[in-house]
Short mmCIF file of C-alpha atoms in Angstrom, two decimals:
data_model
loop_
_atom_site.label_atom_id
_atom_site.label_comp_id
_atom_site.label_asym_id
_atom_site.label_seq_id
_atom_site.Cartn_x
_atom_site.Cartn_y
_atom_site.Cartn_z
CA MET Z 28 -129.86 18.23 74.81
CA ARG Z 29 -128.83 16.64 77.90
CA VAL Z 30 -127.97 13.33 75.32
CA GLY Z 31 -126.08 15.80 73.44
CA TYR Z 32 -124.80 17.68 76.23
CA GLY Z 33 -123.35 14.29 77.67
CA LEU Z 34 -122.06 13.27 74.93
CA PHE Z 35 -119.99 16.83 74.45
CA LEU Z 36 -118.24 15.54 77.39
CA ALA Z 37 -117.77 12.43 77.82
CA PHE Z 38 -115.95 13.57 74.28
CA THR Z 39 -114.02 16.09 75.72
CA ALA Z 40 -112.83 13.87 78.82
CA ALA Z 41 -111.79 11.32 75.81
CA CYS Z 42 -109.47 13.30 74.61
CA SER Z 43 -108.43 15.05 77.21
CA GLY Z 44 -106.56 11.00 78.92
CA SER Z 45 -102.78 12.26 80.34
CA GLY Z 46 -101.72 9.88 77.63
CA SER Z 47 -100.31 12.78 75.94
CA THR Z 48 -97.41 13.06 73.05
CA SER Z 49 -94.38 16.07 73.52
CA TYR Z 50 -92.48 16.46 70.36
CA SER Z 51 -89.49 16.67 70.51
CA PRO Z 52 -86.49 18.09 69.65
CA SER Z 53 -83.29 16.34 67.85
CA PRO Z 54 -80.43 17.92 71.05
CA PRO Z 55 -78.02 21.47 69.19
CA PRO Z 56 -75.32 19.85 67.42
CA ALA Z 57 -71.81 20.19 70.70
CA PRO Z 58 -70.82 23.60 70.53
CA PRO Z 59 -67.48 24.45 68.97
CA PRO Z 60 -64.59 24.89 71.14
CA PRO Z 61 -63.81 27.71 72.44
CA PRO Z 62 -61.19 29.78 70.18
CA PRO Z 63 -57.83 30.02 71.83
CA PRO Z 64 -57.07 33.58 74.35
CA PRO Z 65 -55.80 36.19 72.85
CA GLY Z 66 -52.55 36.23 71.97
CA ALA Z 67 -52.34 31.99 71.71
CA THR Z 68 -49.51 30.96 69.14
CA VAL Z 69 -52.10 28.71 66.59
CA VAL Z 70 -50.13 26.54 64.75
CA ASN Z 71 -51.85 25.01 61.42
CA VAL Z 72 -52.51 21.50 59.91
CA SER Z 73 -53.93 20.43 56.62
CA MET Z 74 -55.99 17.42 56.83
CA THR Z 75 -56.11 16.58 52.12
CA ASP Z 76 -56.31 14.28 49.41
CA ALA Z 77 -56.84 14.44 45.98
CA GLY Z 78 -60.24 15.01 45.89
CA GLY Z 79 -61.38 12.03 48.13
CA LEU Z 80 -58.94 9.58 47.29
CA ALA Z 81 -55.48 8.50 48.06
CA PRO Z 82 -52.91 9.70 49.30
CA TYR Z 83 -54.03 10.82 52.25
CA ALA Z 84 -51.83 13.57 54.33
CA PHE Z 85 -51.16 15.92 57.62
CA SER Z 86 -50.10 18.79 55.83
CA PRO Z 87 -46.89 19.43 57.23
CA ALA Z 88 -46.65 16.05 58.37
CA GLY Z 89 -44.09 16.84 60.98
CA LEU Z 90 -44.18 20.16 62.26
CA PRO Z 91 -41.00 22.53 63.00
CA PRO Z 92 -40.95 22.24 66.64
CA ILE Z 93 -44.08 24.18 69.03
CA THR Z 94 -43.41 25.58 72.63
CA VAL Z 95 -45.62 24.32 75.30
CA GLY Z 96 -49.41 25.92 75.63
CA THR Z 97 -49.70 26.32 71.85
CA THR Z 98 -53.08 25.53 69.83
CA VAL Z 99 -52.60 23.05 67.17
CA LYS Z 100 -55.69 23.41 65.15
CA TRP Z 101 -56.36 20.76 62.03
CA THR Z 102 -58.88 21.77 59.14
CA ASN Z 103 -59.86 19.50 56.73
CA ASN Z 104 -59.58 21.01 53.12
CA GLY Z 105 -59.87 17.75 51.60
CA LYS Z 106 -63.45 15.74 50.09
CA ALA Z 107 -62.82 12.66 52.37
CA SER Z 108 -63.51 12.45 56.68
CA HIS Z 109 -60.79 12.27 58.30
CA THR Z 110 -59.44 12.04 61.94
CA ALA Z 111 -56.49 13.94 64.29
CA THR Z 112 -55.76 10.44 66.56
CA SER Z 113 -53.62 10.50 68.82
CA ASP Z 114 -50.80 6.54 68.47
CA GLN Z 115 -51.22 7.01 72.66
CA THR Z 116 -53.14 3.86 73.50
CA PRO Z 117 -55.73 4.01 74.31
CA ALA Z 118 -56.19 7.74 72.81
CA ASP Z 119 -54.81 10.30 74.79
CA TRP Z 120 -56.75 12.68 71.95
CA ASN Z 121 -58.95 12.23 69.52
CA SER Z 122 -61.22 15.28 67.22
CA GLY Z 123 -63.90 12.35 66.22
CA THR Z 124 -65.08 12.63 62.55
CA VAL Z 125 -64.18 16.34 60.69
CA SER Z 126 -65.38 16.22 57.40
CA PRO Z 127 -65.04 18.39 54.96
CA ALA Z 128 -66.91 21.38 53.75
CA GLY Z 129 -70.25 21.19 51.72
CA THR Z 130 -70.63 17.93 53.97
CA GLY Z 131 -73.54 19.56 56.34
CA THR Z 132 -77.51 18.74 55.96
CA CYS Z 133 -79.62 21.38 57.32
CA ASP Z 134 -82.31 21.21 60.34
CA PRO Z 135 -85.77 21.66 58.85
CA ASN Z 136 -86.51 23.93 61.14
CA ASP Z 137 -83.54 26.15 60.70
CA PRO Z 138 -84.05 28.73 57.70
CA TYR Z 139 -80.37 30.21 57.80
CA CYS Z 140 -79.21 26.69 56.74
CA THR Z 141 -78.37 26.05 52.85
CA PRO Z 142 -77.74 22.42 52.88
CA GLY Z 143 -73.72 21.79 50.63
CA THR Z 144 -72.08 24.69 52.01
CA THR Z 145 -70.94 24.34 54.97
CA PRO Z 146 -67.09 25.54 55.62
CA ALA Z 147 -64.52 23.16 56.59
CA GLY Z 148 -64.92 20.89 59.62
CA THR Z 149 -62.17 22.04 62.35
CA TYR Z 150 -60.19 20.24 65.41
CA GLN Z 151 -58.02 22.20 67.43
CA ARG Z 152 -55.88 21.32 70.36
CA THR Z 153 -53.51 23.04 72.99
CA PHE Z 154 -50.44 20.78 74.36
CA ASN Z 155 -49.44 21.69 77.44
CA THR Z 156 -46.73 19.01 77.92
CA ALA Z 157 -44.08 18.93 76.96
CA GLY Z 158 -43.32 15.83 74.67
CA THR Z 159 -43.24 14.26 70.97
CA PHE Z 160 -46.35 13.29 70.12
CA PRO Z 161 -46.75 11.32 66.87
CA TYR Z 162 -50.86 10.62 65.54
CA HIS Z 163 -52.82 9.60 63.04
CA CYS Z 164 -56.47 9.82 60.48
CA GLU Z 165 -58.41 6.84 62.02
CA VAL Z 166 -59.75 6.83 58.11
CA HIS Z 167 -56.45 6.35 56.37
CA LYS Z 168 -53.73 4.90 58.74
CA LEU Z 169 -52.95 2.19 56.43
CA GLN Z 170 -52.42 4.92 53.10
CA GLY Z 171 -49.30 6.57 55.09
CA MET Z 172 -52.10 9.48 56.95
CA THR Z 173 -49.69 10.58 60.38
CA GLY Z 174 -48.25 12.78 62.03
CA THR Z 175 -45.51 14.05 64.86
CA ILE Z 176 -46.19 16.92 67.25
CA THR Z 177 -43.24 17.82 69.29
CA VAL Z 178 -43.50 20.39 71.87
CA ASN Z 179 -40.87 21.86 74.00
CA PRO Z 180 -41.16 23.33 77.24
#
C-alpha cells in the first residue's frame, strides 16, 4: 500500500509542475470609432465598384465644400476592399482596409456571429482644419479611385 501511495504522490508531483500552459485568446477587434457628437454634420461618401471590378470610384469624388468640424463617413458599398488615404506624404490619415459587406469571418466562440452577414465597412474622419485634402484608395489609385475634400473655415 505504501508503494501505491508513493507512486500516487510521485505522479501528482510530476503532473503539477510549474510549466503549465494557458490558453490566450486572440485580442478582440478594435472598437469602431465613436459616433460624431450630437448635432455634428456628417457627409457620406460611397466606395463603389462594379461587382468587385473596375470602374472603382468614390461617390461623390469631389464633395461640395464642407465646413471645419464636419465628419466625412466613407462606406464600402462595392464588392472589393478599399481604403481612404490622404495624398499627403507621409499620409496624414489612412482608413486601413474597409471591407465590403458580407466578408466577415466569425470567432468560433461567438454564438451571435453568422459568417457572410457583416455590414458594409465604414471609416470616418472629422476635418478640423480648413484646406483642400486630396485622397485615394491605396488599392485602386492607378484605376482612378481618387477624391478631394475642400474644408472651409
